[in-house]
Coordinates of C-alpha atoms (C1' of nucleotides) in Angstrom, one line a residue:
Chain A
X122 CA 15.9 17.8 -4.7
X123 CA 16.1 20.0 -1.6
X124 CA 14.1 18.7 1.3
X125 CA 11.4 21.2 2.5
X126 CA 10.5 19.4 5.7
X127 CA 11.4 21.1 9.0
X128 CA 14.8 20.2 10.3
X129 CA 15.7 18.7 7.0
X130 CA 19.4 18.7 7.4
X131 CA 19.2 17.2 10.8
X132 CA 16.9 14.5 9.7
X133 CA 19.1 13.7 6.7
X134 CA 22.1 13.2 9.0
X135 CA 20.0 10.8 11.2
X136 CA 18.8 8.9 8.1
X137 CA 22.3 8.5 7.0
X138 CA 23.4 7.0 10.3
X139 CA 20.3 4.9 10.3
X140 CA 21.2 3.4 7.0
X141 CA 24.7 2.7 8.2
X142 CA 23.4 0.8 11.2
X143 CA 21.1 -1.1 8.9
X144 CA 24.0 -2.1 6.7
X145 CA 26.1 -3.2 9.6
X146 CA 23.3 -5.1 11.1
X147 CA 22.5 -6.9 7.9
X148 CA 26.1 -8.0 7.5
X149 CA 26.5 -9.3 11.1
X150 CA 23.1 -10.9 11.3
X151 CA 23.6 -12.8 8.1
X152 CA 26.6 -14.6 9.6
X153 CA 25.9 -14.8 13.3
X154 CA 22.1 -14.8 13.4
X155 CA 20.0 -12.7 15.7
X156 CA 21.0 -14.5 18.9
X157 CA 24.7 -14.4 18.0
X158 CA 24.7 -10.7 17.4
X159 CA 24.5 -8.1 20.1
X160 CA 23.3 -4.5 19.9
X161 CA 26.7 -3.5 21.4
X162 CA 28.5 -5.1 18.5
X163 CA 26.3 -3.6 15.8
X164 CA 26.6 -0.2 17.5
X165 CA 30.4 -0.4 17.8
X166 CA 30.9 -1.2 14.1
X167 CA 28.5 1.5 13.1
X168 CA 30.3 4.1 15.2
X169 CA 27.6 4.7 17.8
X170 CA 26.9 3.7 21.4
X171 CA 24.1 1.2 22.1
X172 CA 22.0 4.0 23.4
X173 CA 22.6 5.9 20.2
X174 CA 21.5 2.9 18.2
X175 CA 18.3 2.6 20.2
X176 CA 17.5 6.2 19.4
X177 CA 17.0 5.1 15.8
X178 CA 15.5 1.7 16.4
X179 CA 13.3 1.4 19.5
X180 CA 14.3 -2.2 20.2
X181 CA 16.5 -5.0 18.9
X182 CA 13.5 -6.8 17.5
X183 CA 12.3 -3.8 15.7
X184 CA 15.8 -3.4 14.2
X185 CA 15.5 -7.0 13.0
X186 CA 12.2 -6.3 11.3
X187 CA 13.7 -3.2 9.7
X188 CA 16.6 -5.1 8.2
X189 CA 14.2 -7.8 6.8
X190 CA 11.8 -5.1 5.4
X191 CA 14.7 -3.5 3.6
X192 CA 15.7 -6.8 2.0
X193 CA 12.1 -7.7 1.2
X194 CA 11.6 -4.4 -0.6
X195 CA 14.9 -5.0 -2.6
X196 CA 13.7 -8.5 -3.6
X197 CA 10.2 -7.5 -4.6
X198 CA 11.6 -4.8 -6.9
X199 CA 13.5 -7.6 -8.7
X200 CA 10.7 -10.1 -8.6
X201 CA 8.4 -8.0 -10.8
X202 CA 10.5 -8.3 -13.9
X203 CA 11.0 -12.0 -13.7
X204 CA 11.2 -13.9 -16.9
X205 CA 11.6 -17.6 -17.5
X206 CA 12.3 -19.4 -14.2
X207 CA 15.1 -21.6 -15.5
X208 CA 17.0 -18.6 -16.9
X209 CA 16.3 -16.8 -13.6
X210 CA 17.7 -19.7 -11.7
X211 CA 20.9 -19.6 -13.7
X212 CA 21.5 -16.1 -12.6
X213 CA 21.3 -16.9 -8.9
X214 CA 24.8 -18.3 -8.7
X215 CA 26.2 -15.0 -10.1
X216 CA 24.5 -13.0 -7.4
X217 CA 26.1 -15.1 -4.7
X218 CA 29.6 -14.0 -5.6
X219 CA 28.6 -10.4 -6.5
X220 CA 26.9 -9.7 -3.2
X221 CA 28.0 -12.4 -0.7
X222 CA 26.9 -10.3 2.3
X223 CA 23.3 -10.5 1.1
X224 CA 23.2 -14.3 0.9
X225 CA 22.9 -15.8 4.4
X226 CA 20.4 -13.3 5.9
X227 CA 17.1 -15.2 5.3
X228 CA 18.5 -18.7 5.7
X229 CA 20.2 -18.0 9.0
X230 CA 17.4 -16.0 10.5
X231 CA 14.8 -18.5 9.2
X232 CA 16.6 -21.3 11.0
X233 CA 16.5 -19.4 14.3
X234 CA 12.7 -19.1 13.9
X235 CA 11.7 -22.6 12.9
X236 CA 9.9 -23.2 16.2
X237 CA 6.3 -22.2 16.0
X238 CA 6.0 -19.4 18.4
X239 CA 9.4 -18.0 17.6
X240 CA 9.1 -14.2 17.1
X241 CA 9.6 -14.3 13.3
X242 CA 8.1 -17.7 12.7
X243 CA 5.0 -16.6 10.9
X244 CA 6.8 -14.1 8.8
X245 CA 9.2 -16.7 7.5
X246 CA 6.6 -19.3 6.9
X247 CA 4.4 -17.0 4.8
X248 CA 7.6 -15.8 3.0
X249 CA 8.4 -19.4 2.2
X250 CA 5.0 -20.0 0.6
X251 CA 5.1 -16.8 -1.3
X252 CA 8.4 -18.0 -2.8
X253 CA 7.0 -21.4 -3.6
X254 CA 3.8 -19.9 -5.2
X255 CA 5.7 -17.4 -7.2
X256 CA 7.8 -20.2 -8.7
X257 CA 4.8 -22.4 -9.2
X258 CA 3.0 -19.7 -11.1
X259 CA 6.1 -19.3 -13.3
X260 CA 5.9 -23.0 -14.1
X261 CA 2.1 -22.8 -14.8
X262 CA 2.8 -19.9 -17.1
X263 CA 5.3 -22.0 -19.0
X264 CA 2.8 -24.9 -19.1
X265 CA 0.0 -22.8 -20.6
X266 CA 2.4 -21.4 -23.2
X267 CA 3.2 -25.0 -24.2
X268 CA 6.9 -24.7 -23.3
X269 CA 6.7 -27.0 -20.4
X270 CA 5.1 -30.5 -20.1
X271 CA 1.9 -30.6 -18.2
X272 CA 2.1 -33.9 -16.4
X273 CA 4.0 -32.6 -13.3
X274 CA 2.6 -30.8 -10.3
X275 CA 3.9 -27.2 -10.3
X276 CA 3.7 -26.9 -6.5
X277 CA 5.6 -30.1 -5.9
X278 CA 8.4 -29.1 -8.3
X279 CA 8.5 -25.6 -6.8
X280 CA 9.0 -27.0 -3.3
X281 CA 11.8 -29.1 -4.6
X282 CA 13.5 -26.1 -6.3
X283 CA 13.1 -23.9 -3.2
X284 CA 14.7 -26.7 -1.2
X285 CA 17.6 -27.0 -3.6
X286 CA 18.3 -23.2 -3.4
X287 CA 18.0 -23.1 0.4
X288 CA 20.3 -26.1 0.7
X289 CA 22.9 -24.9 -1.7
X290 CA 23.0 -21.6 0.1
X291 CA 23.6 -23.3 3.4
X292 CA 26.4 -25.5 1.8
X293 CA 28.0 -22.5 0.2
X294 CA 28.0 -20.5 3.4
X295 CA 29.5 -23.4 5.3
X296 CA 32.2 -23.8 2.6
X297 CA 32.5 -21.3 -0.3
X298 CA 34.8 -23.7 -2.1
X299 CA 32.1 -25.9 -3.3
X300 CA 31.7 -26.1 -7.1
X301 CA 28.8 -23.7 -7.1
X302 CA 28.5 -22.9 -10.8
X303 CA 28.9 -26.5 -11.9
X304 CA 26.1 -27.6 -9.5
X305 CA 23.8 -24.9 -10.7
X306 CA 24.3 -25.6 -14.3
X307 CA 23.9 -29.3 -13.7
X308 CA 20.7 -28.7 -11.8
X309 CA 19.2 -26.2 -14.2
X310 CA 20.1 -28.5 -17.1
X311 CA 18.3 -31.4 -15.5
X312 CA 15.4 -29.1 -14.8
X313 CA 15.1 -28.1 -18.5
X314 CA 15.2 -31.8 -19.5
X315 CA 12.3 -32.5 -17.1
X316 CA 10.3 -29.5 -18.0
X317 CA 10.6 -29.9 -21.8
X318 CA 7.6 -31.4 -23.5
X319 CA 8.1 -35.0 -24.7
X320 CA 7.5 -34.1 -28.3
X321 CA 11.0 -33.0 -29.2
X322 CA 13.1 -36.1 -28.6
X323 CA 14.8 -36.7 -32.0
Chain B
X53 CA 24.4 -58.8 32.3
X54 CA 24.9 -57.8 35.9
X55 CA 27.5 -55.0 36.3
X56 CA 30.4 -56.0 38.6
X57 CA 31.9 -52.6 38.9
X58 CA 32.0 -50.9 42.3
X59 CA 29.0 -48.7 43.0
X60 CA 27.3 -50.4 40.1
X61 CA 23.7 -49.5 41.0
X62 CA 24.7 -45.9 41.6
X63 CA 26.5 -45.6 38.4
X64 CA 23.6 -47.1 36.5
X65 CA 21.3 -44.6 38.0
X66 CA 23.6 -41.8 37.0
X67 CA 24.0 -43.2 33.5
X68 CA 20.2 -43.3 33.2
X69 CA 19.8 -39.7 34.2
X70 CA 22.7 -38.8 31.8
X71 CA 20.8 -40.4 28.9
X72 CA 17.6 -38.6 29.8
X73 CA 19.5 -35.3 29.8
X74 CA 21.0 -36.2 26.5
X75 CA 17.6 -36.9 25.0
X76 CA 16.0 -33.7 26.3
X77 CA 19.0 -31.7 25.1
X78 CA 18.8 -33.2 21.6
X79 CA 15.1 -32.4 21.3
X80 CA 15.4 -28.8 22.5
X81 CA 18.6 -28.1 20.6
X82 CA 17.1 -29.4 17.3
X83 CA 14.4 -26.8 17.5
X84 CA 16.0 -23.8 19.2
X85 CA 19.6 -24.2 18.5
X86 CA 22.4 -23.9 21.0
X87 CA 22.1 -20.2 21.6
X88 CA 18.3 -20.5 22.0
X89 CA 18.5 -23.2 24.6
X90 CA 19.7 -22.7 28.2
X91 CA 21.0 -25.4 30.5
X92 CA 18.3 -24.3 32.9
X93 CA 15.6 -25.3 30.4
X94 CA 17.3 -28.6 29.7
X95 CA 17.7 -29.3 33.3
X96 CA 14.1 -28.5 34.2
X97 CA 12.7 -30.8 31.5
X98 CA 15.0 -33.6 32.5
X99 CA 13.9 -33.2 36.2
X100 CA 17.2 -31.9 37.5
X101 CA 18.7 -28.6 38.7
X102 CA 21.2 -26.9 36.5
X103 CA 23.9 -27.9 39.0
X104 CA 22.8 -31.4 38.8
X105 CA 23.1 -31.3 35.0
X106 CA 26.6 -30.0 35.2
X107 CA 27.5 -32.9 37.5
X108 CA 27.1 -35.1 34.5
X109 CA 28.4 -32.8 31.8
X110 CA 31.2 -30.4 32.8
X111 CA 30.1 -27.5 30.6
X112 CA 27.4 -26.6 28.2
X113 CA 29.8 -26.9 25.3
X114 CA 30.8 -30.4 26.3
X115 CA 27.1 -31.4 26.5
X116 CA 26.7 -30.1 23.0
X117 CA 29.6 -32.3 21.8
X118 CA 28.1 -35.3 23.7
X119 CA 24.8 -34.8 21.9
X120 CA 26.5 -34.6 18.5
X121 CA 28.7 -37.6 19.3
X122 CA 25.7 -39.7 20.1
X123 CA 24.0 -38.8 16.8
X124 CA 27.2 -39.4 14.8
X125 CA 27.5 -42.8 16.3
X126 CA 23.9 -43.6 15.5
X127 CA 24.3 -42.4 11.9
X128 CA 27.5 -44.3 11.3
X129 CA 26.0 -47.5 12.4
X130 CA 23.4 -47.1 9.7
X131 CA 25.8 -45.8 7.0
X132 CA 27.7 -49.1 7.0
X133 CA 24.8 -51.1 5.6
X134 CA 24.0 -48.6 2.8
X135 CA 22.7 -50.0 -0.4
X136 CA 21.7 -48.2 -3.6
X137 CA 21.7 -44.5 -3.0
X138 CA 18.4 -43.9 -4.7
X139 CA 16.6 -46.5 -2.7
X140 CA 18.3 -45.1 0.4
X141 CA 17.0 -41.6 -0.5
X142 CA 13.5 -42.8 -0.7
X143 CA 13.6 -44.0 2.8
X144 CA 14.7 -40.6 4.2
X145 CA 11.1 -39.3 4.0
X146 CA 9.8 -42.1 6.2
X147 CA 12.4 -41.4 8.9
X148 CA 11.2 -37.8 9.1
X149 CA 7.8 -38.8 10.3
X150 CA 9.0 -41.8 12.4
X151 CA 11.5 -39.7 14.4
X152 CA 10.8 -36.0 13.9
X153 CA 12.9 -35.1 16.9
X154 CA 16.0 -36.4 15.2
X155 CA 15.6 -34.3 12.1
X156 CA 16.6 -30.7 12.8
X157 CA 19.6 -31.2 15.0
X158 CA 22.4 -31.0 12.5
X159 CA 20.7 -28.4 10.2
X160 CA 20.0 -26.1 13.0
X161 CA 23.3 -26.3 14.8
X162 CA 25.2 -26.2 11.5
X163 CA 23.5 -22.9 10.7
X164 CA 24.7 -21.5 14.0
X165 CA 28.3 -22.4 13.1
X166 CA 28.5 -21.1 9.6
X167 CA 31.0 -18.4 10.5
X168 CA 34.6 -19.6 10.3
X169 CA 35.8 -19.5 13.8
X170 CA 32.6 -20.6 15.4
X171 CA 33.2 -23.3 18.0
X172 CA 31.8 -26.2 15.9
X173 CA 32.5 -24.8 12.4
X174 CA 35.2 -27.3 11.5
X175 CA 33.3 -30.2 12.8
X176 CA 30.3 -29.4 10.6
X177 CA 32.4 -28.6 7.6
X178 CA 34.2 -31.9 7.6
X179 CA 30.9 -33.6 8.4
X180 CA 29.5 -32.0 5.3
X181 CA 32.3 -33.3 3.0
X182 CA 32.1 -36.7 4.5
X183 CA 28.4 -36.8 3.6
X184 CA 29.2 -35.6 0.0
X185 CA 32.0 -38.1 -0.4
X186 CA 30.0 -41.0 0.9
X187 CA 27.3 -40.2 -1.6
X188 CA 29.8 -39.7 -4.4
X189 CA 31.3 -43.0 -3.7
X190 CA 27.9 -44.6 -3.9
X191 CA 27.4 -43.0 -7.4
X192 CA 30.9 -44.2 -8.5
X193 CA 30.0 -47.7 -7.4
X194 CA 26.9 -47.6 -9.5
X195 CA 28.9 -46.3 -12.4
X196 CA 31.5 -49.0 -12.2
X197 CA 28.7 -51.6 -12.0
X198 CA 27.2 -50.2 -15.2
X199 CA 23.9 -49.2 -13.6
X200 CA 24.6 -45.5 -13.8
X201 CA 25.7 -43.4 -16.8
X202 CA 29.3 -42.3 -16.6
X203 CA 29.1 -38.8 -18.1
X204 CA 28.2 -36.9 -15.0
X205 CA 30.5 -35.8 -12.2
X206 CA 29.7 -37.8 -9.0
X207 CA 30.9 -35.0 -6.7
X208 CA 28.8 -32.3 -8.4
X209 CA 25.7 -34.5 -8.3
X210 CA 26.3 -35.3 -4.6
X211 CA 26.6 -31.7 -3.7
X212 CA 23.3 -31.2 -5.4
X213 CA 21.7 -34.1 -3.5
X214 CA 23.0 -33.0 -0.2
X215 CA 21.7 -29.5 -0.9
X216 CA 18.3 -30.9 -1.7
X217 CA 18.1 -32.9 1.5
X218 CA 19.3 -30.0 3.6
X219 CA 16.8 -27.7 2.0
X220 CA 13.8 -30.0 2.3
X221 CA 14.7 -30.5 5.9
X222 CA 14.6 -26.8 6.5
X223 CA 11.4 -26.5 4.7
X224 CA 9.7 -29.3 6.5
X225 CA 10.8 -27.9 9.9
X226 CA 9.4 -24.6 9.0
X227 CA 6.1 -26.1 7.9
X228 CA 5.5 -29.8 8.3
X229 CA 2.5 -29.6 6.0
X230 CA 4.6 -29.5 2.8
X231 CA 3.9 -32.5 0.4
X232 CA 7.0 -34.3 1.7
X233 CA 6.5 -37.7 0.1
X234 CA 5.4 -36.3 -3.2
X235 CA 8.5 -34.1 -3.4
X236 CA 10.8 -37.0 -2.5
X237 CA 9.3 -39.4 -5.0
X238 CA 9.4 -36.7 -7.6
X239 CA 13.1 -36.0 -7.0
X240 CA 14.2 -39.6 -6.7
X241 CA 12.3 -40.4 -9.9
X242 CA 14.1 -37.6 -11.7
X243 CA 17.4 -38.8 -10.3
X244 CA 16.8 -42.3 -11.5
X245 CA 16.1 -40.9 -15.0
X246 CA 19.3 -38.9 -14.9
X247 CA 21.4 -41.7 -13.6
X248 CA 20.1 -44.4 -15.9
X249 CA 22.4 -45.2 -18.8
X250 CA 21.1 -43.9 -22.1
X251 CA 20.8 -47.4 -23.6
X252 CA 17.3 -48.3 -22.4
X253 CA 15.0 -45.7 -24.0
X254 CA 12.4 -47.8 -25.7
Chain C
dA125 C1' 20.2 40.8 13.6
dC126 C1' 19.0 38.8 17.6
dC127 C1' 16.8 35.7 20.8
dA128 C1' 14.1 32.4 23.1
dA129 C1' 11.8 28.1 22.2
dC130 C1' 12.2 23.9 20.1
dC131 C1' 13.8 19.8 17.9
dT132 C1' 17.0 16.0 16.7
dA133 C1' 21.1 13.4 17.5
dC134 C1' 23.6 11.2 20.7
dC135 C1' 26.2 10.0 25.0
dG136 C1' 27.2 8.2 30.1
dA137 C1' 25.6 5.8 33.6
dA138 C1' 22.8 2.8 35.6
dC139 C1' 19.2 -0.9 35.9
dA140 C1' 17.0 -5.5 35.9
dC141 C1' 17.6 -9.7 34.5
dA142 C1' 19.3 -14.1 32.6
dC143 C1' 23.0 -16.8 31.7
dG144 C1' 26.9 -20.3 32.6
dC145 C1' 29.2 -21.9 36.2
dT146 C1' 31.3 -22.8 41.2
dA147 C1' 31.4 -23.9 46.1
dG148 C1' 29.9 -26.3 49.8
dG149 C1' 26.8 -29.3 51.7
dT150 C1' 23.3 -33.4 52.3
dC151 C1' 21.9 -38.0 51.6
dG152 C1' 22.1 -42.7 50.6
dG153 C1' 24.1 -46.8 48.8
dT154 C1' 28.7 -49.7 48.9
Chain D
dA281 C1' 35.0 -44.6 55.4
dC282 C1' 34.2 -43.7 51.1
dC283 C1' 32.0 -42.4 46.8
dG284 C1' 28.6 -40.8 43.5
dA285 C1' 24.3 -38.2 42.9
dC286 C1' 22.4 -34.3 43.6
dC287 C1' 20.7 -29.6 45.7
dT288 C1' 20.9 -24.7 47.6
dA289 C1' 23.0 -20.4 47.2
dG290 C1' 25.6 -17.4 45.1
dC291 C1' 29.1 -15.2 41.9
dG292 C1' 30.6 -12.8 37.7
dT293 C1' 29.5 -11.4 33.3
dG294 C1' 27.0 -9.9 29.4
dT295 C1' 22.6 -8.4 27.7
dG296 C1' 18.7 -5.3 26.2
dT297 C1' 16.9 -1.3 27.7
dT298 C1' 15.9 3.2 30.3
dC299 C1' 16.8 7.8 32.1
dG300 C1' 18.6 12.2 32.2
dG301 C1' 21.4 15.1 30.1
dT302 C1' 24.3 17.8 26.5
dA303 C1' 25.4 19.8 22.0
dG304 C1' 24.0 22.1 18.3
dG305 C1' 21.2 23.0 14.3
dT306 C1' 16.3 25.2 13.1
dT307 C1' 12.4 28.1 13.5
dG308 C1' 9.5 32.0 14.1
dG309 C1' 8.9 36.3 16.4
dT310 C1' 10.7 40.9 17.4

DNA sequence: ACCAACCTACCGAACACACGCTAGGTCGGT
DNA sequence: ACCGACCTAGCGTGTGTTCGGTAGGTTGGT
């Protein structure tokens, strides 16, 4: 467990501070966006000066990428053990309340980078299609297994589902008092009805 | 038709320029948001200097409100003659392509004002609930008329629909090549199936 | 055990720049 | 003469970033 690199203790301390900055940055960025958050603000809440922050991240944009990379890694780790998409969808609502500070990050930053040519535009666009394709593949799997009906386009349905999730996130961020669980159960229930093969209608 | 006010021609010219600024501002704001758009940029594209712009709008924030007011008035005029909500929903997709520059405005600015305490937070939150309530009232009307089944909560369903519209807007802004019409027809079709009373299943 | 060389973490001060906005003025129509 | 439309010039502030420096832990040689 002991680190054998040179200057191990020093580097460990730096890494610790680095993680703290990352955490603060994530929290602030997910509410105020990139343009609404200053390096000064992040540095202050992390207990460092702006110059100290830039010792760990060479620029604001690079810090932004680092935050997104951390989240991407976190999500990927969970995406591997994905089961039935409908069951998965039902669990999304829980995660909102368990970790509210994680929720807005992508939605907020994505909105700031809608314009083609925006610094993170391409990153978010490919991320979007990865999400859609992952979902579509889940549907196709269900279709091949005979659990889902085959007369609907997986991609089209996936675009719809991603849109719903994005939208409900925005709504919830704007006003956390919306009936989140009810809406989710309603939607997943209607999804199940649509996906179920027409054979079993007693 | 002729204006009898004093300085009529002058005022008309000013009003003209004012409208042009408003149009440019709307276009830019709907892609880059408020923080991503400077009055210098708006002024330049409208053919005025920043000072000239501030002659018509006393501050950047006031210009923002003016843009939003204009759009609100436009939307209200259309909301009055609203018919069946499903039919209405089908027409949304057309409007995206007819007037793409109108689309992102609210979504983008809303995202910038998610944080409670943001300058336009309250405005967007009440606007959100107005949208939900309008939709819910449309559902209730259909229920009373016997066209819709009565065993689903109008508010819950409305929150879902608003989420879908918000999300599909975001998706379309990020990548206009998504199968917009297909997704819309799919969703509205599934809505009709859900709303239809269980009597007619031949 | 000691020491010089080295490295990492971090700060204080300053820089260049862009932003929103103001003050004062010019021009032309009424 | 008056008024509205507009411009030029500039001010104050906040931003991201750079530069030079300090403190102190770490290393390898003697």
